[in-house]
Short mmCIF file of C-alpha atoms and ligand atoms in Angstrom, two decimals:
data_model
loop_
_atom_site.label_atom_id
_atom_site.label_comp_id
_atom_site.label_asym_id
_atom_site.label_seq_id
_atom_site.Cartn_x
_atom_site.Cartn_y
_atom_site.Cartn_z
CA HIS A 1 -34.15 139.84 301.85
CA GLU A 2 -37.02 138.29 300.01
CA CYS A 3 -39.62 135.69 300.86
CA ALA A 4 -41.73 134.13 298.15
CA LYS A 5 -45.05 132.45 298.77
CA VAL A 6 -44.41 128.77 298.31
CA ARG A 7 -45.32 126.09 300.71
CA HIS A 8 -44.21 126.66 304.27
CA ALA A 9 -43.05 129.25 306.73
CA CYS A 10 -39.40 129.99 307.26
CA LYS A 11 -38.42 129.24 310.83
CA GLY A 12 -34.76 129.99 310.29
CA HIS A 13 -34.59 133.77 309.96
CA ALA A 14 -35.96 136.22 312.51
CA GLN A 15 -37.23 138.58 309.78
CA CYS A 16 -39.56 136.00 308.25
CA ARG A 17 -40.83 134.11 311.24
CA VAL A 18 -44.01 135.74 312.44
CA PRO A 19 -45.89 137.64 309.75
CA LEU A 20 -45.17 135.37 306.83
CA ALA A 21 -46.90 132.07 307.57
CA GLY A 22 -47.36 130.26 304.27
CA TYR A 23 -44.20 131.75 302.83
CA LEU A 24 -40.87 130.09 302.14
CA CYS A 25 -37.80 132.06 303.03
CA ARG A 26 -35.41 131.96 300.09
CA GLN A 27 -32.48 133.43 301.97
CA GLN A 28 -29.96 130.79 302.98
CA GLN A 29 -27.56 131.42 305.83
CA HIS A 30 -24.72 131.66 303.30
CA PRO A 31 -24.20 131.61 299.54
CA MET A 32 -24.09 128.19 297.84
CA LYS A 33 -20.69 126.55 298.26
CA PHE A 34 -18.83 124.69 295.52
CA PHE A 35 -16.86 121.61 296.57
CA ILE A 36 -14.91 119.42 294.18
CA ASP A 37 -15.61 115.69 294.35
CA THR A 38 -12.22 114.13 293.66
CA ALA A 39 -9.00 112.93 295.27
CA SER A 40 -6.88 114.18 292.36
CA LEU A 41 -4.43 116.83 293.62
CA ALA A 42 -4.04 118.19 290.07
CA GLN A 43 -7.81 118.69 289.68
CA ILE A 44 -8.11 120.19 293.16
CA LYS A 45 -5.34 122.69 292.29
CA GLU A 46 -7.04 123.52 288.99
CA ALA A 47 -10.38 124.15 290.71
CA GLN A 48 -8.66 126.18 293.42
CA ASP A 49 -7.04 128.37 290.72
CA LEU A 50 -10.49 129.16 289.31
CA GLY A 51 -11.17 131.07 292.54
CA VAL A 52 -14.56 129.50 293.24
CA LEU A 53 -13.63 126.47 295.33
CA ASP A 54 -14.92 126.15 298.91
CA GLY A 55 -13.94 122.59 299.80
CA VAL A 56 -13.34 118.98 298.74
CA THR A 57 -15.14 115.68 299.14
CA THR A 58 -13.48 112.31 298.67
CA ASN A 59 -14.65 108.74 299.05
CA PRO A 60 -12.89 105.35 299.00
CA SER A 61 -13.62 104.91 295.26
CA LEU A 62 -12.10 108.30 294.42
CA MET A 63 -9.00 107.54 296.56
CA ALA A 64 -8.61 104.16 294.81
CA LYS A 65 -8.93 105.90 291.41
CA GLU A 66 -5.84 107.96 292.30
CA GLY A 67 -4.01 104.80 293.44
CA ILE A 68 -3.84 105.98 297.07
CA SER A 69 -3.75 103.03 299.48
CA GLY A 70 -2.16 102.06 302.78
CA HIS A 71 -2.79 103.91 306.05
CA ASP A 72 0.16 106.32 305.92
CA ARG A 73 -0.28 107.27 302.25
CA VAL A 74 -4.01 107.83 302.74
CA MET A 75 -3.43 110.06 305.77
CA LYS A 76 -0.69 112.05 303.98
CA HIS A 77 -2.97 112.51 300.97
CA TYR A 78 -5.68 114.11 303.12
CA VAL A 79 -3.10 116.51 304.59
CA ASP A 80 -1.89 117.34 301.05
CA ILE A 81 -5.48 118.19 300.06
CA CYS A 82 -5.95 120.36 303.16
CA ASN A 83 -2.79 122.25 302.23
CA ILE A 84 -4.24 123.19 298.82
CA VAL A 85 -7.76 124.27 299.79
CA ASP A 86 -8.84 126.58 302.57
CA GLY A 87 -12.14 124.82 303.27
CA ASP A 88 -13.72 121.63 304.53
CA VAL A 89 -12.26 118.33 303.27
CA SER A 90 -14.37 115.20 303.70
CA ALA A 91 -12.41 112.03 304.54
CA GLU A 92 -14.43 108.82 304.74
CA VAL A 93 -14.12 106.09 307.35
CA ILE A 94 -13.72 102.52 306.13
CA ALA A 95 -14.86 100.78 309.33
CA THR A 96 -18.53 99.84 309.46
CA ASP A 97 -18.81 99.14 313.20
CA TYR A 98 -19.31 101.90 315.79
CA ALA A 99 -16.02 101.42 317.66
CA GLY A 100 -14.03 101.24 314.43
CA MET A 101 -15.68 104.38 313.06
CA ILE A 102 -14.92 106.30 316.26
CA LYS A 103 -11.24 105.28 316.22
CA GLU A 104 -10.80 106.06 312.50
CA GLY A 105 -12.79 109.29 312.68
CA GLU A 106 -10.79 110.62 315.62
CA ASP A 107 -7.52 109.85 313.79
CA LEU A 108 -8.79 111.61 310.65
CA ALA A 109 -10.06 114.64 312.58
CA ALA A 110 -6.67 115.00 314.28
CA LEU A 111 -4.95 115.41 310.88
CA HIS A 112 -6.14 118.98 310.21
CA PRO A 113 -8.86 121.34 311.52
CA ASN A 114 -10.58 121.32 308.08
CA ILE A 115 -11.13 117.55 308.04
CA VAL A 116 -14.79 116.49 308.05
CA VAL A 117 -15.33 112.84 308.99
CA LYS A 118 -17.51 111.20 306.35
CA VAL A 119 -19.67 108.43 307.76
CA PRO A 120 -22.15 106.16 305.91
CA MET A 121 -25.87 106.26 306.66
CA THR A 122 -26.18 103.14 308.79
CA ARG A 123 -27.31 102.55 312.38
CA ASP A 124 -23.72 102.55 313.63
CA GLY A 125 -22.95 105.50 311.37
CA VAL A 126 -25.70 107.68 312.84
CA LYS A 127 -24.58 106.73 316.36
CA ALA A 128 -21.01 107.66 315.45
CA ILE A 129 -22.18 111.01 314.03
CA LYS A 130 -23.91 111.74 317.33
CA TYR A 131 -20.68 110.93 319.19
CA PHE A 132 -18.55 113.13 316.88
CA THR A 133 -21.08 115.98 317.19
CA GLY A 134 -20.67 115.85 320.98
CA LYS A 135 -16.89 116.04 320.57
CA GLY A 136 -17.08 119.04 318.20
CA ILE A 137 -15.84 116.95 315.24
CA LYS A 138 -17.42 117.87 311.89
CA THR A 139 -19.25 115.10 310.01
CA ASN A 140 -20.69 114.37 306.58
CA CYS A 141 -23.39 111.68 306.47
CA THR A 142 -22.98 109.99 303.10
CA LEU A 143 -24.97 107.54 300.94
CA VAL A 144 -28.26 109.31 301.66
CA PHE A 145 -31.10 108.44 299.28
CA SER A 146 -34.27 109.38 301.21
CA ALA A 147 -35.76 112.20 303.26
CA GLY A 148 -36.06 109.90 306.28
CA GLN A 149 -32.33 109.21 306.21
CA ALA A 150 -31.66 112.96 305.95
CA LEU A 151 -33.88 113.57 308.97
CA LEU A 152 -31.91 111.02 311.01
CA ALA A 153 -28.60 112.62 309.99
CA ALA A 154 -29.87 116.05 311.10
CA LYS A 155 -31.14 114.67 314.41
CA ALA A 156 -27.69 113.22 315.07
CA GLY A 157 -26.23 116.68 314.44
CA ALA A 158 -24.36 116.00 311.18
CA THR A 159 -22.55 119.03 309.79
CA TYR A 160 -23.41 117.92 306.24
CA VAL A 161 -25.83 115.44 304.71
CA SER A 162 -24.95 114.03 301.28
CA PRO A 163 -27.94 113.01 299.14
CA PHE A 164 -26.70 111.38 295.89
CA VAL A 165 -28.53 113.21 293.11
CA GLY A 166 -27.05 111.45 290.06
CA ARG A 167 -27.38 107.94 291.45
CA LEU A 168 -31.10 108.56 292.12
CA ASP A 169 -31.54 109.85 288.56
CA ASP A 170 -29.81 106.65 287.40
CA VAL A 171 -32.69 104.61 288.85
CA SER A 172 -35.45 106.82 287.43
CA THR A 173 -35.99 108.80 290.65
CA ASP A 174 -35.72 112.59 290.71
CA GLY A 175 -32.56 113.39 292.70
CA VAL A 176 -33.15 117.15 292.73
CA GLN A 177 -36.64 116.58 294.14
CA LEU A 178 -35.05 114.87 297.14
CA ILE A 179 -32.86 117.95 297.73
CA GLU A 180 -36.00 120.10 297.67
CA GLN A 181 -37.80 117.78 300.10
CA ILE A 182 -34.89 117.82 302.56
CA ARG A 183 -34.72 121.65 302.29
CA VAL A 184 -38.38 121.86 303.35
CA ILE A 185 -37.91 119.46 306.27
CA TYR A 186 -34.75 121.18 307.56
CA ASP A 187 -36.34 124.63 307.24
CA ASN A 188 -39.48 123.47 309.07
CA TYR A 189 -37.40 122.86 312.18
CA GLY A 190 -34.35 125.06 311.67
CA TYR A 191 -31.91 122.12 311.45
CA GLY A 192 -28.39 123.46 310.93
CA THR A 193 -27.20 120.43 308.93
CA GLU A 194 -26.04 121.64 305.52
CA ILE A 195 -27.46 119.93 302.44
CA LEU A 196 -24.48 118.83 300.35
CA ALA A 197 -25.79 117.74 296.95
CA ALA A 198 -23.51 114.87 295.89
CA SER A 199 -23.21 112.63 292.84
CA ILE A 200 -23.53 115.73 290.68
CA ARG A 201 -22.89 114.81 287.08
CA HIS A 202 -23.37 117.94 284.94
CA PRO A 203 -23.89 121.73 285.12
CA MET A 204 -27.70 121.52 285.09
CA HIS A 205 -27.56 119.51 288.32
CA ILE A 206 -25.66 122.40 289.92
CA ILE A 207 -28.17 124.98 288.69
CA GLN A 208 -31.19 122.90 289.75
CA CYS A 209 -29.67 122.29 293.19
CA ALA A 210 -29.06 126.05 293.55
CA GLU A 211 -32.71 126.72 292.60
CA VAL A 212 -34.04 124.47 295.35
CA GLY A 213 -31.61 125.78 297.98
CA ALA A 214 -28.84 123.19 298.42
CA ASP A 215 -26.17 124.62 300.73
CA VAL A 216 -23.33 122.93 298.84
CA ALA A 217 -22.84 121.11 295.54
CA THR A 218 -19.91 118.73 295.28
CA CYS A 219 -19.03 118.32 291.64
CA PRO A 220 -16.59 116.85 289.20
CA LEU A 221 -14.28 119.54 287.77
CA SER A 222 -15.96 119.18 284.35
CA ALA A 223 -19.36 120.25 285.77
CA ILE A 224 -17.84 123.36 287.38
CA THR A 225 -15.88 124.43 284.29
CA ALA A 226 -18.95 123.86 282.07
CA LEU A 227 -20.66 126.70 283.95
CA PHE A 228 -18.19 129.19 282.45
CA ASP A 229 -18.94 128.50 278.82
CA HIS A 230 -21.55 129.97 276.48
CA PRO A 231 -21.12 130.28 272.68
CA LEU A 232 -22.50 133.86 272.75
CA THR A 233 -19.84 134.83 275.29
CA THR A 234 -17.11 133.45 272.99
CA ILE A 235 -18.59 135.10 269.86
CA GLY A 236 -19.22 138.39 271.71
CA LEU A 237 -15.66 138.58 273.01
CA GLU A 238 -14.22 137.83 269.56
CA LYS A 239 -16.33 140.69 268.12
CA PHE A 240 -15.31 143.15 270.84
CA LEU A 241 -11.63 142.40 270.23
CA ALA A 242 -11.96 142.53 266.42
CA ASP A 243 -13.74 145.92 266.64
CA HIS A 244 -11.06 147.21 269.02
CA LYS A 245 -8.33 146.12 266.58
CA LYS A 246 -10.15 147.75 263.63
CA ALA A 247 -10.48 151.03 265.52
CA ALA A 248 -6.80 150.95 266.51
CA THR A 249 -5.76 150.31 262.89
CA ALA A 250 -8.02 153.18 261.66
CA VAL A 251 -6.41 155.63 264.12
CA LYS A 252 -2.93 154.65 262.92
CA ALA A 253 -3.86 155.09 259.20
O1 G3P B 1 -20.01 112.38 296.43
C1 G3P B 1 -20.47 111.12 296.03
C2 G3P B 1 -20.06 110.92 294.62
O2 G3P B 1 -18.68 110.72 294.54
C3 G3P B 1 -20.77 109.86 293.91
O3 G3P B 1 -20.76 110.24 292.59
O4 G3P B 1 -20.95 109.97 290.17
O5 G3P B 1 -20.09 108.07 291.63
O6 G3P B 1 -22.50 108.73 291.67
P1 G3P B 1 -21.09 109.18 291.47
#
C-alpha cells in the first residue's frame, strides 16, 4: 500500500486517513476494470475470449448500429449479452420523464441480476437514479461532461458515473483531466460511485485513465487489443523461436 504526496488526503482507506494529510492515496478499492462499449455479440465474445473483460456498456446508438429494435428484440439482446459476460451490463432507458424512466428501468433490471440501468444526466434522470438506489437497482449516470454533474450523480447514489472522455477531447477540452477532477472530489468525501471513463477512443486514453485512477474504462475492442501489441515483442518472439530452431537443428546434426 502506497500513498504519494499529491494534493489531498485519502479519506477512503483506514491506513491513510490520519497521519497522511496532504497525501493522495493511490490504492483503489479494486483493480481497474475493462468494459467493452458495444452491442455487437461477436465483439463481446471476442473480448471475453481475451480473458480481460469485466463488463459491457451499450447505448441506443450502439444498439441501432447492430440493427436491434423493437421492445422484445432489445430485451432479448440484453439477456444474450448477460449470458456471454459475467459482469455488469449497462442498458440505457429511452424515456426522458421520471415515470417513464422508472418503468423502463425496473423492466430492464428484472431481466438479469447483472443489468445496470443507464440513465442520462438530467433532472429527472438524477431523481430516477435516487429512486433506483433506494430499490437496490444498479445505475450508470451517462452523458456526464462536468465535475458538477458527477457530484450530483454521486449524491444520488449512482453505481457508476460515465464522463465522456473522447467527446470532450473533440471540443478541445481535456477529457482525462475531468476524470482526475472527479477522482479528487469522490476521494475527498469517500463517494462509492465508480468512475467509468467512457467515449474512450484509443489505447492512450485507457493508460491515461488508469494513471489518474478511473475505476473502469469502457472501450471499443480495437483500443483493448491495441494494448497487446509492441513491435519489440513481435521481433523478440521471432528471435527466440529462430534461436530455438537453430539450437534444435544443431543438436540433430
Ligand atoms: O460510452 C459512451 C460512448 O459510447 C460514446 O463514445 O465514441 O460515441 O463518443 P463515442
